[in-house]
PDB file of C-alpha atoms in Angstrom:
ATOM      1  CA  MET L 229       0.000   0.000   0.000  1.00 80.00           C
ATOM      2  CA  PRO L 230       1.559   3.331  -0.982  1.00 92.00           C
ATOM      3  CA  ALA L 231       1.972   6.178   1.472  1.00 95.00           C
ATOM      4  CA  THR L 232       0.817   9.737   0.764  1.00 96.00           C
ATOM      5  CA  PHE L 233       2.937  12.870   1.032  1.00 95.00           C
ATOM      6  CA  GLU L 234       0.925  16.065   1.591  1.00 92.00           C
ATOM      7  CA  SER L 235       3.003  19.146   2.270  1.00 89.00           C
ATOM      8  CA  LEU L 236       4.549  22.182   0.555  1.00 86.00           C
ATOM      9  CA  GLY L 237       1.404  22.495  -1.572  1.00 87.00           C
ATOM     10  CA  LEU L 238       2.151  19.080  -3.111  1.00 92.00           C
ATOM     11  CA  THR L 239       0.456  15.700  -2.863  1.00 94.00           C
ATOM     12  CA  PHE L 240       1.807  12.431  -4.216  1.00 96.00           C
ATOM     13  CA  LEU L 241       1.943   8.727  -3.483  1.00 96.00           C
ATOM     14  CA  TYR L 242       5.273   7.059  -2.725  1.00 97.00           C
ATOM     15  CA  PRO L 243       6.336   3.528  -1.692  1.00 97.00           C
ATOM     16  CA  ASP L 244       5.506   2.826   1.938  1.00 95.00           C
ATOM     17  CA  ASN L 245       8.985   1.348   2.510  1.00 96.00           C
ATOM     18  CA  TRP L 246      10.567   4.790   1.917  1.00 96.00           C
ATOM     19  CA  VAL L 247      11.286   6.692   5.126  1.00 96.00           C
ATOM     20  CA  ILE L 248      10.932  10.459   5.458  1.00 93.00           C
ATOM     21  CA  ALA L 249      14.197  11.658   7.001  1.00 88.00           C
ATOM     22  CA  GLU L 250      14.113  13.871  10.057  1.00 78.00           C
ATOM     23  CA  ARG L 251      15.151  17.473   9.366  1.00 73.00           C
ATOM     24  CA  SER L 252      16.965  19.836  11.684  1.00 68.00           C
ATOM     25  CA  ALA L 253      15.699  23.384  12.212  1.00 64.00           C
ATOM     26  CA  GLU L 254      18.642  24.708  10.162  1.00 71.00           C
ATOM     27  CA  GLU L 255      17.456  22.698   7.148  1.00 68.00           C
ATOM     28  CA  GLY L 256      14.138  24.522   7.185  1.00 67.00           C
ATOM     29  CA  ILE L 257      10.656  23.317   6.395  1.00 71.00           C
ATOM     30  CA  ASP L 258      10.608  23.994   2.662  1.00 83.00           C
ATOM     31  CA  GLY L 259      11.527  20.458   1.709  1.00 90.00           C
ATOM     32  CA  ALA L 260      11.482  16.765   2.449  1.00 93.00           C
ATOM     33  CA  THR L 261      13.911  13.894   1.950  1.00 94.00           C
ATOM     34  CA  PHE L 262      12.850  10.284   1.500  1.00 96.00           C
ATOM     35  CA  GLU L 263      15.378   7.534   2.185  1.00 96.00           C
ATOM     36  CA  LEU L 264      15.146   4.523  -0.126  1.00 96.00           C
ATOM     37  CA  PRO L 265      15.650   1.047   1.367  1.00 95.00           C
ATOM     38  CA  SER L 266      18.511   0.501  -1.107  1.00 90.00           C
ATOM     39  CA  GLY L 267      20.456   3.437   0.338  1.00 91.00           C
ATOM     40  CA  GLY L 268      19.586   6.240  -2.068  1.00 95.00           C
ATOM     41  CA  PHE L 269      17.303   9.198  -1.533  1.00 96.00           C
ATOM     42  CA  PHE L 270      14.609  11.348  -3.154  1.00 97.00           C
ATOM     43  CA  SER L 271      14.628  14.950  -1.989  1.00 95.00           C
ATOM     44  CA  LEU L 272      12.531  17.945  -2.915  1.00 93.00           C
ATOM     45  CA  GLU L 273      13.238  21.522  -1.865  1.00 91.00           C
ATOM     46  CA  ARG L 274      11.336  24.708  -2.583  1.00 89.00           C
ATOM     47  CA  ILE L 275      13.910  27.171  -3.906  1.00 86.00           C
ATOM     48  CA  ASP L 276      11.657  30.091  -4.814  1.00 76.00           C
ATOM     49  CA  ARG L 277       8.057  31.017  -4.270  1.00 55.00           C
ATOM     50  CA  LEU L 278       6.253  31.942  -7.463  1.00 47.00           C
ATOM     51  CA  GLY L 279       3.208  34.146  -7.655  1.00 46.00           C
ATOM     52  CA  PRO L 280       0.513  33.651 -10.304  1.00 45.00           C
ATOM     53  CA  ASP L 281       2.017  36.414 -12.487  1.00 48.00           C
ATOM     54  CA  ARG L 282       5.666  35.491 -11.937  1.00 48.00           C
ATOM     55  CA  VAL L 283       7.724  34.591 -14.983  1.00 50.00           C
ATOM     56  CA  ALA L 284      11.155  33.026 -15.147  1.00 52.00           C
ATOM     57  CA  THR L 285      14.047  35.479 -15.242  1.00 56.00           C
ATOM     58  CA  ALA L 286      17.777  35.312 -15.953  1.00 54.00           C
ATOM     59  CA  GLU L 287      18.260  35.461 -12.181  1.00 62.00           C
ATOM     60  CA  ASP L 288      16.542  32.062 -11.866  1.00 63.00           C
ATOM     61  CA  GLY L 289      19.186  30.534 -14.145  1.00 62.00           C
ATOM     62  CA  VAL L 290      21.979  32.071 -12.083  1.00 70.00           C
ATOM     63  CA  ARG L 291      20.422  30.714  -8.876  1.00 81.00           C
ATOM     64  CA  GLU L 292      20.113  27.223 -10.413  1.00 88.00           C
ATOM     65  CA  GLU L 293      23.724  27.291 -11.619  1.00 90.00           C
ATOM     66  CA  THR L 294      24.933  28.395  -8.174  1.00 90.00           C
ATOM     67  CA  LEU L 295      23.022  25.543  -6.534  1.00 89.00           C
ATOM     68  CA  ILE L 296      24.352  22.982  -9.033  1.00 92.00           C
ATOM     69  CA  GLU L 297      27.920  24.211  -8.526  1.00 94.00           C
ATOM     70  CA  SER L 298      27.511  24.027  -4.732  1.00 93.00           C
ATOM     71  CA  ILE L 299      26.298  20.433  -4.873  1.00 93.00           C
ATOM     72  CA  GLU L 300      29.028  19.547  -7.367  1.00 95.00           C
ATOM     73  CA  LYS L 301      31.709  21.027  -5.066  1.00 95.00           C
ATOM     74  CA  LEU L 302      30.372  19.044  -2.094  1.00 93.00           C
ATOM     75  CA  ILE L 303      30.515  15.815  -4.118  1.00 94.00           C
ATOM     76  CA  VAL L 304      34.046  16.568  -5.360  1.00 95.00           C
ATOM     77  CA  ALA L 305      35.202  17.332  -1.800  1.00 96.00           C
ATOM     78  CA  GLU L 306      33.758  14.054  -0.517  1.00 95.00           C
ATOM     79  CA  TYR L 307      34.273  11.641  -3.424  1.00 94.00           C
ATOM     80  CA  GLY L 308      36.736  13.176  -5.907  1.00 92.00           C
ATOM     81  CA  GLU L 309      35.867  13.528  -9.557  1.00 94.00           C
ATOM     82  CA  VAL L 310      32.338  14.155 -10.758  1.00 96.00           C
ATOM     83  CA  GLU L 311      31.008  14.000 -14.297  1.00 96.00           C
ATOM     84  CA  ARG L 312      28.305  16.550 -15.110  1.00 96.00           C
ATOM     85  CA  GLU L 313      25.763  15.994 -17.873  1.00 96.00           C
ATOM     86  CA  GLU L 314      23.128  18.591 -18.799  1.00 95.00           C
ATOM     87  CA  TRP L 315      19.997  17.184 -20.421  1.00 93.00           C
ATOM     88  CA  PRO L 316      19.166  18.659 -23.843  1.00 92.00           C
ATOM     89  CA  PRO L 317      15.953  20.743 -24.059  1.00 88.00           C
ATOM     90  CA  GLU L 318      14.118  18.156 -26.185  1.00 88.00           C
ATOM     91  CA  LYS L 319      14.346  15.578 -23.334  1.00 88.00           C
ATOM     92  CA  LEU L 320      13.072  17.860 -20.551  1.00 87.00           C
ATOM     93  CA  GLU L 321       9.303  17.457 -20.979  1.00 82.00           C
ATOM     94  CA  GLN L 322       7.875  19.725 -18.224  1.00 85.00           C
ATOM     95  CA  ALA L 323      11.067  20.294 -16.235  1.00 90.00           C
ATOM     96  CA  ASP L 324      12.964  23.548 -16.608  1.00 91.00           C
ATOM     97  CA  ARG L 325      16.377  21.922 -16.312  1.00 93.00           C
ATOM     98  CA  ILE L 326      17.856  18.505 -15.517  1.00 95.00           C
ATOM     99  CA  VAL L 327      21.483  17.861 -14.629  1.00 96.00           C
ATOM    100  CA  ASP L 328      23.067  14.499 -13.811  1.00 97.00           C
ATOM    101  CA  LEU L 329      26.117  14.421 -11.558  1.00 97.00           C
ATOM    102  CA  ASN L 330      27.807  11.011 -11.751  1.00 97.00           C
ATOM    103  CA  PHE L 331      30.610   9.929  -9.440  1.00 97.00           C
ATOM    104  CA  TYR L 332      32.168   6.804  -7.958  1.00 96.00           C
ATOM    105  CA  TYR L 333      32.027   5.700  -4.363  1.00 95.00           C
ATOM    106  CA  LEU L 334      34.263   2.689  -3.821  1.00 92.00           C
ATOM    107  CA  ASP L 335      33.609   0.802  -7.076  1.00 93.00           C
ATOM    108  CA  LEU L 336      29.976   1.873  -7.378  1.00 96.00           C
ATOM    109  CA  LEU L 337      28.669   4.429  -9.862  1.00 97.00           C
ATOM    110  CA  ILE L 338      26.404   6.919  -8.091  1.00 97.00           C
ATOM    111  CA  ILE L 339      23.864   8.961 -10.054  1.00 97.00           C
ATOM    112  CA  SER L 340      22.697  12.243  -8.566  1.00 97.00           C
ATOM    113  CA  ARG L 341      19.973  13.807 -10.730  1.00 97.00           C
ATOM    114  CA  LEU L 342      18.892  17.424 -10.154  1.00 96.00           C
ATOM    115  CA  ILE L 343      15.522  18.409 -11.613  1.00 95.00           C
ATOM    116  CA  PHE L 344      14.454  22.066 -11.572  1.00 94.00           C
ATOM    117  CA  ILE L 345      10.702  22.432 -12.017  1.00 92.00           C
ATOM    118  CA  GLY L 346       7.842  24.778 -11.253  1.00 90.00           C
ATOM    119  CA  LEU L 347       5.170  23.058  -9.148  1.00 88.00           C
ATOM    120  CA  ALA L 348       2.165  24.407  -7.255  1.00 80.00           C
ATOM    121  CA  ASP L 349       3.076  27.990  -6.365  1.00 78.00           C
ATOM    122  CA  GLY L 350       6.834  27.513  -6.268  1.00 85.00           C
ATOM    123  CA  LYS L 351      10.027  26.520  -7.973  1.00 89.00           C
ATOM    124  CA  PHE L 352      11.499  23.260  -6.710  1.00 92.00           C
ATOM    125  CA  VAL L 353      14.690  21.305  -7.109  1.00 94.00           C
ATOM    126  CA  ILE L 354      14.270  17.559  -6.870  1.00 95.00           C
ATOM    127  CA  GLN L 355      17.394  15.511  -6.221  1.00 96.00           C
ATOM    128  CA  ILE L 356      17.335  11.789  -6.809  1.00 97.00           C
ATOM    129  CA  GLN L 357      20.499   9.963  -5.822  1.00 97.00           C
ATOM    130  CA  ALA L 358      21.301   6.269  -5.757  1.00 97.00           C
ATOM    131  CA  GLU L 359      23.804   3.680  -6.882  1.00 97.00           C
ATOM    132  CA  SER L 360      23.287   3.106 -10.625  1.00 97.00           C
ATOM    133  CA  ARG L 361      21.602  -0.317 -10.306  1.00 96.00           C
ATOM    134  CA  SER L 362      19.246   0.938  -7.598  1.00 96.00           C
ATOM    135  CA  PHE L 363      18.588   4.090  -9.630  1.00 97.00           C
ATOM    136  CA  GLU L 364      17.589   1.999 -12.652  1.00 96.00           C
ATOM    137  CA  GLU L 365      15.441  -0.345 -10.514  1.00 95.00           C
ATOM    138  CA  ASN L 366      13.523   2.650  -9.143  1.00 94.00           C
ATOM    139  CA  GLU L 367      13.338   4.638 -12.396  1.00 94.00           C
ATOM    140  CA  LEU L 368       9.628   3.810 -12.907  1.00 95.00           C
ATOM    141  CA  VAL L 369       8.822   4.847  -9.334  1.00 96.00           C
ATOM    142  CA  PHE L 370      10.666   8.152  -9.818  1.00 96.00           C
ATOM    143  CA  ALA L 371       8.818   8.703 -13.116  1.00 94.00           C
ATOM    144  CA  ALA L 372       5.450   7.963 -11.470  1.00 95.00           C
ATOM    145  CA  ILE L 373       6.138  10.487  -8.709  1.00 96.00           C
ATOM    146  CA  MET L 374       7.232  13.109 -11.239  1.00 94.00           C
ATOM    147  CA  LYS L 375       4.037  12.494 -13.242  1.00 93.00           C
ATOM    148  CA  GLN L 376       1.909  12.969 -10.121  1.00 94.00           C
ATOM    149  CA  LEU L 377       3.749  16.182  -9.262  1.00 92.00           C
ATOM    150  CA  GLN L 378       3.332  17.558 -12.780  1.00 88.00           C
ATOM    151  CA  ASP L 379      -0.376  16.654 -12.894  1.00 86.00           C
ATOM    152  CA  SER L 380      -1.247  18.134  -9.494  1.00 76.00           C
TER     153      SER L 380
END
């Protein structure tokens, strides 16, 4: 039986064996992180509140790039090299931007996907990270959640 997430103006079903991670006060309340049983995670964070008349600006792109670079630097500091791959516009569907950061931990390939998307009344970044085999095994679940988010 799937569990239901209802917060941040979003509602979606997710596997009941995923655990919502506890957040410290410093992390704020504008996001949630779900831990996968296989060791990966699915995280969503509100990065900007959008009003009904708000349109994307060049500043949004700068903010996204700064966030991507920050995450990339953290990965490099912890794990060494990281390979960055920007998705081409024709593959984005409803997302504004998707970037994959791939790196190795021990002998395992880790995929960290960043998805920038407007949902509800805000702009969100969704980060999905898991070892490559686990990522592929959960790809349909991730796609189903993204579909629910886009349809709501």
